[in-house]
PDB file of C-alpha atoms in Angstrom:
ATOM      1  CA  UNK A   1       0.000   0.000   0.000  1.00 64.00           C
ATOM      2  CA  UNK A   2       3.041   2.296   0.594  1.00 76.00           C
ATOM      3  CA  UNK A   3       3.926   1.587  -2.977  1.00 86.00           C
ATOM      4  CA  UNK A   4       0.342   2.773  -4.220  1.00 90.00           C
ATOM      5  CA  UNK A   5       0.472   6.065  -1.875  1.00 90.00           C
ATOM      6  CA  UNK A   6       4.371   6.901  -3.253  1.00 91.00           C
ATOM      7  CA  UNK A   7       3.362   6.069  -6.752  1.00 92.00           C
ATOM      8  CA  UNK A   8      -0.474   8.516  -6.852  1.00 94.00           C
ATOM      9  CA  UNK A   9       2.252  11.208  -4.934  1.00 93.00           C
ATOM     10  CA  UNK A  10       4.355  10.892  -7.809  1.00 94.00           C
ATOM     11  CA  UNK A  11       1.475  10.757 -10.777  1.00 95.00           C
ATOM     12  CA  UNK A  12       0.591  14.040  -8.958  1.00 96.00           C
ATOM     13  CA  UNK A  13       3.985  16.060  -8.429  1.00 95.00           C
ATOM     14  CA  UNK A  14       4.341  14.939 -12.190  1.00 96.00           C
ATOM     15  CA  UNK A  15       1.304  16.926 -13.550  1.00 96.00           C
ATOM     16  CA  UNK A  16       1.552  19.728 -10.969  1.00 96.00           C
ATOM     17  CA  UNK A  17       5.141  20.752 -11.244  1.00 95.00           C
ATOM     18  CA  UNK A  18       5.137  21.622 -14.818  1.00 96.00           C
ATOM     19  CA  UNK A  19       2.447  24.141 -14.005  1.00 94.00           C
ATOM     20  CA  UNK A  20       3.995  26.018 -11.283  1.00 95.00           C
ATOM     21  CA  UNK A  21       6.293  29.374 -11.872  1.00 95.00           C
ATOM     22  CA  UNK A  22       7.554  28.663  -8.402  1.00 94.00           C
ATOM     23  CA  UNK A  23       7.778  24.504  -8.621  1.00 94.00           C
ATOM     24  CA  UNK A  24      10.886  24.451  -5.895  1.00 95.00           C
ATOM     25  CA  UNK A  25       7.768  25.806  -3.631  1.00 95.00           C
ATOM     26  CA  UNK A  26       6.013  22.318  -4.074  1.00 95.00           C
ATOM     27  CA  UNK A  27       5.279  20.518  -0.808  1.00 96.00           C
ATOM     28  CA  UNK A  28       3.515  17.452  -1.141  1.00 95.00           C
ATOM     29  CA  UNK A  29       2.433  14.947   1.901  1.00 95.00           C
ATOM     30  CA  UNK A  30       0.689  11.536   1.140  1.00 94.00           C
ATOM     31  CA  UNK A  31      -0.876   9.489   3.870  1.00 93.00           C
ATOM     32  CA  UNK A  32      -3.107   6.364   3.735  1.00 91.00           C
ATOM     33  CA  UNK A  33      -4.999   4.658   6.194  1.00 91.00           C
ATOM     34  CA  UNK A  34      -7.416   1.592   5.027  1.00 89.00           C
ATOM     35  CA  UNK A  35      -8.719   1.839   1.629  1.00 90.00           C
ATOM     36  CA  UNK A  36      -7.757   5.701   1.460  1.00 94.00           C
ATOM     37  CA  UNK A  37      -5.236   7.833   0.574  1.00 94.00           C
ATOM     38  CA  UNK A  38      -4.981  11.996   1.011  1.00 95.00           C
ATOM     39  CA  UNK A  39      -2.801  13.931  -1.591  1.00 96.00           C
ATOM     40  CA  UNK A  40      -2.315  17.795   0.376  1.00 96.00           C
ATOM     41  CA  UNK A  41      -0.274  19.933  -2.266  1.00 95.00           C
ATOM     42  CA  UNK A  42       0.906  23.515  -1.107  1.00 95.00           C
ATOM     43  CA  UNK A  43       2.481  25.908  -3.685  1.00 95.00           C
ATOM     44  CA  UNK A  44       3.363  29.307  -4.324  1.00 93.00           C
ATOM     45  CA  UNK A  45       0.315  31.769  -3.822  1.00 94.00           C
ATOM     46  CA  UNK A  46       0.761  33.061  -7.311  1.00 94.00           C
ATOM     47  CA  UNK A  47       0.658  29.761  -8.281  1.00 94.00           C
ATOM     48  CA  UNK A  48      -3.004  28.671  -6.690  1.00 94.00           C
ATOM     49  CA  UNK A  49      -4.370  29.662  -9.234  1.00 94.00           C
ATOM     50  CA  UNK A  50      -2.731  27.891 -12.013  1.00 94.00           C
ATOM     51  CA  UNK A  51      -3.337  24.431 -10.263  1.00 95.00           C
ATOM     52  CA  UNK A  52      -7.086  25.364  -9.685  1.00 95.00           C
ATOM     53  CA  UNK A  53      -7.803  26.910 -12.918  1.00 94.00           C
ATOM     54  CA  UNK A  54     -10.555  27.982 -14.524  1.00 95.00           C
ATOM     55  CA  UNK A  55     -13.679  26.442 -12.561  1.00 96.00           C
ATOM     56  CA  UNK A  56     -11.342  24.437 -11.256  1.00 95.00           C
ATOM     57  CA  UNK A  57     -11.081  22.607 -14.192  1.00 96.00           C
ATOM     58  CA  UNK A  58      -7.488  21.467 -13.549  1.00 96.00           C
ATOM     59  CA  UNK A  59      -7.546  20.547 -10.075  1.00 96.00           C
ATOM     60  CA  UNK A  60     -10.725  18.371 -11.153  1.00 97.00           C
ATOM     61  CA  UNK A  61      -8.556  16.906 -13.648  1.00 97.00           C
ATOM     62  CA  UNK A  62      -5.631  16.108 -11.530  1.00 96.00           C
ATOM     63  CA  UNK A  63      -7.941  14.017  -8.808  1.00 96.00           C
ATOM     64  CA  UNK A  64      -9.800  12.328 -12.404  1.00 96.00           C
ATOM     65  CA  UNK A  65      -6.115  11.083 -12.732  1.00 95.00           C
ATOM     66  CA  UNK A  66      -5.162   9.857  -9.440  1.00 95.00           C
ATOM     67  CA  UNK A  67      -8.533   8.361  -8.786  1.00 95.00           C
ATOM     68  CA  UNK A  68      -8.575   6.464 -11.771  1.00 95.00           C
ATOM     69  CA  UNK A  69      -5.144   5.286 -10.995  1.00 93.00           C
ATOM     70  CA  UNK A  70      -5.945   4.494  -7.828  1.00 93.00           C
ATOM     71  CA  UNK A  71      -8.952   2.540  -9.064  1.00 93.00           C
ATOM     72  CA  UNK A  72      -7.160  -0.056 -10.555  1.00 88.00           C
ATOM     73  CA  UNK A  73      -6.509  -1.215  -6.922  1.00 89.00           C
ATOM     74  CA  UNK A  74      -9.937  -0.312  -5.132  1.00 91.00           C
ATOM     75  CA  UNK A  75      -8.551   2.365  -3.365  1.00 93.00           C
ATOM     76  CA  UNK A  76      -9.761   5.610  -3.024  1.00 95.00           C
ATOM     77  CA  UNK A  77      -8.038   9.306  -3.612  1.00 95.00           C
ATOM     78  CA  UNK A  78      -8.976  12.888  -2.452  1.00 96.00           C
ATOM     79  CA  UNK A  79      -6.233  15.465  -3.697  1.00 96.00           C
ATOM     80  CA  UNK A  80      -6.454  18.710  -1.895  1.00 95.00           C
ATOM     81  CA  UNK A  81      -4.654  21.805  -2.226  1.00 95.00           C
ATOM     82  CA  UNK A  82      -3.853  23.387   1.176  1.00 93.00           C
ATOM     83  CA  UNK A  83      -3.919  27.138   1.649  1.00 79.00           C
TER      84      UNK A  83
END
């Protein structure tokens, strides 16, 4: 299960970090417990707003990915970005 939490982390940072202006500003933490796992990203300020996007189209997008990664082996993602 570590291997599934490291790998959605990674899917994630991988999408993200070519968005950002400010990617050394990237924090990501990834925690599990069960059939769960939490994604918290925190970035730039300036960069928010490039990782939500419009209607938060791109954040939407970015848990579509993990989820259906995640899928695969019944587990379930929320992606959040922290303030």
């Amino acid at each position: 299960m570590a291997d599934l939490t490291e790998d959605i982390s990674g899917l994630v940072e991988s999408v993200v970090r070519p968005l950002l202006d400010y990617p050394d500003e990237l924090r990501l933490s990834a925690s599990s417990e069960g059939s769960e796992i939490l994604v918290e990203l925190t970035v730039n300020e300036e960069d928010a707003g490039k990782v939500i996007g419009r209607q938060g189209r791109v954040i939407k997008s970015i848990r579509t990915l993990a989820r259906a990664a995640a899928a695969r082996e019944g587990m379930h993602v929320e992606v959040e970005l922290v303030d």
